[in-house]
Amino acid sequence: MLLNVYNTCEMNIQNRGPLKSLLDIFAQIRRIVRVGGACAVLFGPGLCAAQPIDIFAAASLKPALDVIALQYARETGQALRLSYAASSVLARQIEQGAPADVFVSASTDWMSYIDDAGLLSQPARVIAANRLVLASASPDDVTLSLDDILARLQGGRLAVPLISSVPLGIYAAEALSTLGLLQDLKPHLAQQDNARASLTSVLRQECPLGLLYASDVRSASGVFVVAAIAPDTHDPVRYLAAAVTAGGEAVVAYLAGPKGRAVFSAYGFLAP
């Protein structure tokens, strides 16, 4: 719409020849400003605002961040464009030049990876925490013993993200190792791309069990916690947010502030 007004103005100027005075220019500028104001009234400030701010975020944050993005847009008129994947994948994309304004990681290590590369505009802030659980589409409890877990699997697989790189997979491997179960269960693991993929496998009953985040289980109807994983069996699960560009700094402050934390709490995340 604004482009059409600009083009029309340009043609008018060309057809009239030399401008008689600067008043002609000011008149055209005022018309464009009026149209811009009409755009905001008709379509809302979000559609007429600047480029959306790009948020690269850990997949397990999706339910909460989707809500926060809508809330932030209503309050500020600034749209957020969300991209979800494993923190490891997102960190490598940012390193390779992907246009992120904010990086939200489920791993201190992957945030440090980006920081060490000199790609952050400000230090990272811890915005939430989480815990691990053993989950199933069946509500019957399971003891954390090899025999009980194998009996529940009934020849199937235990869903978990990649234990070599994805934060949830790394935490899960640490917990299984502490419990003395990792080596025996390795052949029975279904390793997947990210936390949400593992949740989906359990939800669809493709895997009888999954090592998941408690927040993911809370957000999904039809998935139950069948065993709690003690926090001292693995490194603390913390989510960190940092601005990659100056344009993302206000968003990070919002995520770390009371409004962002209220949404995280409502979706089963722990206070940092």
Tab-separated table of C-alpha atoms in Angstrom:
chain	number	residue	atom	x	y	z
A	1	MET	CA	0.000	0.000	0.000
A	2	LEU	CA	2.728	2.466	0.985
A	3	LEU	CA	4.760	1.451	-2.052
A	4	ASN	CA	1.826	2.285	-4.356
A	5	VAL	CA	1.544	5.740	-2.805
A	6	TYR	CA	5.284	6.303	-3.252
A	7	ASN	CA	5.200	5.211	-6.892
A	8	THR	CA	2.219	7.447	-7.621
A	9	CYS	CA	3.999	10.393	-6.022
A	10	GLU	CA	7.135	9.754	-8.030
A	11	MET	CA	5.196	9.665	-11.313
A	12	ASN	CA	3.425	12.902	-10.435
A	13	ILE	CA	6.741	14.631	-9.771
A	14	GLN	CA	8.213	13.383	-13.053
A	15	ASN	CA	5.173	14.475	-15.077
A	16	ARG	CA	5.220	17.991	-13.640
A	17	GLY	CA	8.855	18.663	-14.430
A	18	PRO	CA	11.011	20.755	-12.061
A	19	LEU	CA	9.479	21.276	-8.630
A	20	LYS	CA	8.263	24.813	-8.036
A	21	SER	CA	9.110	24.682	-4.354
A	22	LEU	CA	9.894	22.383	-1.466
A	23	LEU	CA	6.232	22.544	-0.521
A	24	ASP	CA	5.468	19.950	-3.204
A	25	ILE	CA	7.836	17.475	-1.532
A	26	PHE	CA	6.413	18.106	1.926
A	27	ALA	CA	2.890	17.568	0.646
A	28	GLN	CA	3.810	14.161	-0.734
A	29	ILE	CA	5.566	13.185	2.518
A	30	ARG	CA	2.512	14.164	4.552
A	31	ARG	CA	0.351	11.974	2.352
A	32	ILE	CA	2.608	8.946	2.872
A	33	VAL	CA	2.626	9.507	6.653
A	34	ARG	CA	-1.189	9.686	6.667
A	35	VAL	CA	-1.402	6.387	4.770
A	36	GLY	CA	1.065	4.795	7.209
A	37	GLY	CA	-1.138	5.874	10.097
A	38	ALA	CA	-4.191	4.431	8.362
A	39	CYS	CA	-2.320	1.153	7.951
A	40	ALA	CA	-1.750	0.944	11.707
A	41	VAL	CA	-5.413	1.710	12.414
A	42	LEU	CA	-6.762	-0.798	9.898
A	43	PHE	CA	-4.367	-3.699	10.379
A	44	GLY	CA	-2.815	-3.076	13.787
A	45	PRO	CA	0.735	-1.983	14.543
A	46	GLY	CA	2.129	-5.511	14.218
A	47	LEU	CA	1.518	-5.706	10.479
A	48	CYS	CA	2.900	-2.236	9.858
A	49	ALA	CA	5.855	-2.442	12.241
A	50	ALA	CA	9.449	-3.156	11.427
A	51	GLN	CA	10.865	-6.532	10.512
A	52	PRO	CA	9.921	-9.302	12.999
A	53	ILE	CA	12.527	-10.176	15.592
A	54	ASP	CA	13.892	-13.674	14.984
A	55	ILE	CA	14.035	-15.971	18.006
A	56	PHE	CA	15.975	-19.238	17.747
A	57	ALA	CA	14.782	-21.353	20.683
A	58	ALA	CA	15.126	-24.837	22.135
A	59	ALA	CA	12.252	-27.042	20.963
A	60	SER	CA	11.083	-27.834	24.499
A	61	LEU	CA	10.157	-24.171	25.001
A	62	LYS	CA	7.570	-24.110	22.215
A	63	PRO	CA	4.307	-24.182	24.249
A	64	ALA	CA	5.415	-21.347	26.526
A	65	LEU	CA	7.203	-19.231	23.911
A	66	ASP	CA	4.267	-19.378	21.505
A	67	VAL	CA	2.139	-17.769	24.214
A	68	ILE	CA	4.823	-15.242	25.156
A	69	ALA	CA	5.224	-14.212	21.500
A	70	LEU	CA	1.515	-13.403	21.193
A	71	GLN	CA	1.563	-11.554	24.510
A	72	TYR	CA	4.658	-9.567	23.535
A	73	ALA	CA	3.146	-8.585	20.170
A	74	ARG	CA	-0.068	-7.378	21.816
A	75	GLU	CA	1.823	-5.284	24.344
A	76	THR	CA	4.513	-3.806	22.099
A	77	GLY	CA	3.266	-4.113	18.521
A	78	GLN	CA	6.494	-5.953	17.678
A	79	ALA	CA	6.126	-9.385	16.073
A	80	LEU	CA	8.425	-12.234	17.054
A	81	ARG	CA	9.334	-14.921	14.516
A	82	LEU	CA	10.075	-18.210	16.277
A	83	SER	CA	12.299	-21.023	15.020
A	84	TYR	CA	12.484	-24.201	17.111
A	85	ALA	CA	15.062	-26.984	17.054
A	86	ALA	CA	17.640	-28.621	19.287
A	87	SER	CA	19.943	-26.071	20.928
A	88	SER	CA	22.914	-27.743	19.240
A	89	VAL	CA	21.389	-27.314	15.789
A	90	LEU	CA	20.443	-23.688	16.409
A	91	ALA	CA	23.876	-22.804	17.787
A	92	ARG	CA	25.561	-24.137	14.672
A	93	GLN	CA	23.106	-22.281	12.435
A	94	ILE	CA	23.845	-19.011	14.227
A	95	GLU	CA	27.573	-19.675	13.940
A	96	GLN	CA	27.107	-20.113	10.191
A	97	GLY	CA	25.317	-16.793	9.840
A	98	ALA	CA	21.621	-17.579	10.305
A	99	PRO	CA	19.722	-14.324	11.010
A	100	ALA	CA	18.875	-14.755	14.699
A	101	ASP	CA	18.240	-11.803	16.986
A	102	VAL	CA	17.817	-13.929	20.125
A	103	PHE	CA	19.136	-17.381	21.052
A	104	VAL	CA	17.371	-19.365	23.792
A	105	SER	CA	19.259	-22.518	24.738
A	106	ALA	CA	18.476	-25.492	26.963
A	107	SER	CA	22.205	-25.931	27.523
A	108	THR	CA	24.834	-23.755	29.149
A	109	ASP	CA	27.440	-25.398	26.927
A	110	TRP	CA	25.758	-24.422	23.649
A	111	MET	CA	25.224	-20.871	24.863
A	112	SER	CA	28.924	-20.739	25.793
A	113	TYR	CA	29.710	-22.041	22.299
A	114	ILE	CA	28.030	-18.989	20.751
A	115	ASP	CA	29.498	-16.628	23.335
A	116	ASP	CA	33.017	-17.946	22.725
A	117	ALA	CA	32.516	-17.284	19.008
A	118	GLY	CA	31.880	-13.618	19.821
A	119	LEU	CA	28.316	-13.694	18.499
A	120	LEU	CA	26.372	-12.301	21.469
A	121	SER	CA	25.579	-8.628	21.962
A	122	GLN	CA	25.158	-9.049	25.726
A	123	PRO	CA	25.723	-11.749	28.385
A	124	ALA	CA	23.202	-14.595	28.577
A	125	ARG	CA	20.523	-14.630	31.270
A	126	VAL	CA	18.978	-17.680	32.928
A	127	ILE	CA	15.227	-17.495	32.337
A	128	ALA	CA	13.875	-20.885	33.485
A	129	ALA	CA	14.759	-24.368	34.693
A	130	ASN	CA	13.367	-27.865	34.193
A	131	ARG	CA	13.573	-31.431	35.459
A	132	LEU	CA	13.681	-34.882	33.872
A	133	VAL	CA	11.037	-37.595	34.124
A	134	LEU	CA	10.413	-41.037	32.721
A	135	ALA	CA	7.108	-40.848	30.846
A	136	SER	CA	4.638	-43.115	29.076
A	137	ALA	CA	1.239	-43.101	27.404
A	138	SER	CA	0.238	-45.597	30.113
A	139	PRO	CA	-0.074	-44.177	33.655
A	140	ASP	CA	1.324	-47.238	35.494
A	141	ASP	CA	4.445	-46.409	37.498
A	142	VAL	CA	7.846	-47.864	36.641
A	143	THR	CA	10.768	-48.394	39.004
A	144	LEU	CA	14.160	-47.225	37.795
A	145	SER	CA	15.574	-50.728	37.542
A	146	LEU	CA	16.806	-52.442	34.386
A	147	ASP	CA	14.368	-55.347	34.712
A	148	ASP	CA	11.324	-53.131	35.207
A	149	ILE	CA	12.238	-50.779	32.360
A	150	LEU	CA	12.870	-53.641	29.909
A	151	ALA	CA	9.614	-55.310	30.941
A	152	ARG	CA	7.727	-52.089	30.231
A	153	LEU	CA	9.447	-51.645	26.864
A	154	GLN	CA	8.319	-55.145	25.772
A	155	GLY	CA	10.861	-55.156	22.957
A	156	GLY	CA	10.198	-51.516	22.057
A	157	ARG	CA	12.467	-48.482	22.417
A	158	LEU	CA	12.979	-45.770	24.995
A	159	ALA	CA	12.571	-42.354	23.340
A	160	VAL	CA	15.333	-39.825	24.011
A	161	PRO	CA	16.991	-37.077	21.955
A	162	LEU	CA	20.517	-37.588	20.645
A	163	ILE	CA	22.646	-38.297	23.705
A	164	SER	CA	25.797	-36.898	22.106
A	165	SER	CA	24.569	-33.372	21.311
A	166	VAL	CA	20.961	-32.487	22.212
A	167	PRO	CA	20.697	-31.046	25.751
A	168	LEU	CA	17.884	-33.350	26.924
A	169	GLY	CA	19.741	-36.337	25.499
A	170	ILE	CA	22.926	-35.305	27.304
A	171	TYR	CA	21.069	-34.849	30.603
A	172	ALA	CA	19.310	-38.200	30.095
A	173	ALA	CA	22.598	-39.996	29.420
A	174	GLU	CA	24.095	-38.464	32.561
A	175	ALA	CA	21.115	-39.662	34.625
A	176	LEU	CA	21.177	-43.177	33.179
A	177	SER	CA	24.907	-43.379	33.738
A	178	THR	CA	24.548	-42.289	37.379
A	179	LEU	CA	21.819	-44.910	37.841
A	180	GLY	CA	24.044	-47.577	36.294
A	181	LEU	CA	21.641	-48.142	33.382
A	182	LEU	CA	23.207	-46.427	30.378
A	183	GLN	CA	25.285	-49.245	28.900
A	184	ASP	CA	22.504	-51.823	29.221
A	185	LEU	CA	19.852	-49.506	27.805
A	186	LYS	CA	21.871	-48.057	24.912
A	187	PRO	CA	20.704	-50.748	22.447
A	188	HIS	CA	17.098	-49.947	23.418
A	189	LEU	CA	17.251	-46.173	22.880
A	190	ALA	CA	15.379	-44.447	20.057
A	191	GLN	CA	17.535	-41.330	19.646
A	192	GLN	CA	15.773	-38.396	17.992
A	193	ASP	CA	16.439	-34.851	16.820
A	194	ASN	CA	14.998	-32.889	19.739
A	195	ALA	CA	12.894	-33.009	22.898
A	196	ARG	CA	9.565	-32.448	21.142
A	197	ALA	CA	10.251	-35.326	18.744
A	198	SER	CA	10.772	-37.665	21.710
A	199	LEU	CA	7.547	-36.404	23.307
A	200	THR	CA	5.665	-37.084	20.073
A	201	SER	CA	7.003	-40.653	19.919
A	202	VAL	CA	5.647	-41.354	23.383
A	203	LEU	CA	2.364	-39.560	22.706
A	204	ARG	CA	1.790	-41.650	19.552
A	205	GLN	CA	2.828	-44.789	21.449
A	206	GLU	CA	5.627	-45.420	18.982
A	207	CYS	CA	7.866	-45.780	22.059
A	208	PRO	CA	6.505	-47.272	25.308
A	209	LEU	CA	8.741	-45.009	27.415
A	210	GLY	CA	10.600	-41.741	27.032
A	211	LEU	CA	13.032	-39.668	29.045
A	212	LEU	CA	11.444	-36.244	28.772
A	213	TYR	CA	11.283	-32.824	30.340
A	214	ALA	CA	8.588	-32.470	32.997
A	215	SER	CA	7.286	-29.349	31.220
A	216	ASP	CA	6.721	-31.290	27.991
A	217	VAL	CA	4.707	-33.947	29.817
A	218	ARG	CA	2.636	-31.260	31.500
A	219	SER	CA	1.824	-29.656	28.152
A	220	ALA	CA	0.700	-32.915	26.480
A	221	SER	CA	-2.584	-34.623	27.258
A	222	GLY	CA	-2.213	-38.417	27.212
A	223	VAL	CA	1.361	-38.627	28.511
A	224	PHE	CA	2.067	-39.478	32.146
A	225	VAL	CA	5.022	-39.289	34.499
A	226	VAL	CA	5.777	-42.881	35.531
A	227	ALA	CA	9.029	-42.211	37.392
A	228	ALA	CA	10.813	-39.102	38.618
A	229	ILE	CA	14.501	-38.629	37.846
A	230	ALA	CA	16.434	-37.269	40.819
A	231	PRO	CA	17.993	-33.863	39.974
A	232	ASP	CA	21.332	-34.892	41.460
A	233	THR	CA	21.799	-37.593	38.782
A	234	HIS	CA	22.560	-35.008	36.076
A	235	ASP	CA	23.670	-31.423	35.543
A	236	PRO	CA	21.045	-28.757	36.308
A	237	VAL	CA	18.626	-28.117	33.436
A	238	ARG	CA	18.698	-24.383	32.831
A	239	TYR	CA	17.410	-22.293	29.923
A	240	LEU	CA	19.468	-19.265	28.948
A	241	ALA	CA	18.501	-16.404	26.643
A	242	ALA	CA	20.862	-13.937	24.996
A	243	ALA	CA	20.601	-11.266	22.339
A	244	VAL	CA	22.589	-11.918	19.185
A	245	THR	CA	21.768	-8.432	17.900
A	246	ALA	CA	20.871	-5.220	19.701
A	247	GLY	CA	17.333	-5.626	18.373
A	248	GLY	CA	16.835	-8.696	20.552
A	249	GLU	CA	17.854	-7.155	23.872
A	250	ALA	CA	14.356	-5.972	24.832
A	251	VAL	CA	12.965	-9.440	24.148
A	252	VAL	CA	15.539	-11.072	26.421
A	253	ALA	CA	14.633	-8.624	29.185
A	254	TYR	CA	10.958	-9.538	28.739
A	255	LEU	CA	11.681	-13.287	28.900
A	256	ALA	CA	13.696	-12.827	32.086
A	257	GLY	CA	11.154	-10.457	33.613
A	258	PRO	CA	8.016	-11.191	35.646
A	259	LYS	CA	5.665	-11.505	32.657
A	260	GLY	CA	7.869	-14.014	30.875
A	261	ARG	CA	8.488	-16.035	34.034
A	262	ALA	CA	4.765	-16.180	34.795
A	263	VAL	CA	4.135	-17.911	31.465
A	264	PHE	CA	7.049	-20.317	31.948
A	265	SER	CA	5.688	-21.250	35.372
A	266	ALA	CA	2.209	-21.847	33.947
A	267	TYR	CA	3.694	-24.334	31.487
A	268	GLY	CA	5.561	-26.372	34.061
A	269	PHE	CA	9.001	-24.749	33.988
A	270	LEU	CA	10.805	-24.067	37.227
A	271	ALA	CA	12.099	-20.710	38.423
A	272	PRO	CA	15.760	-20.181	37.500
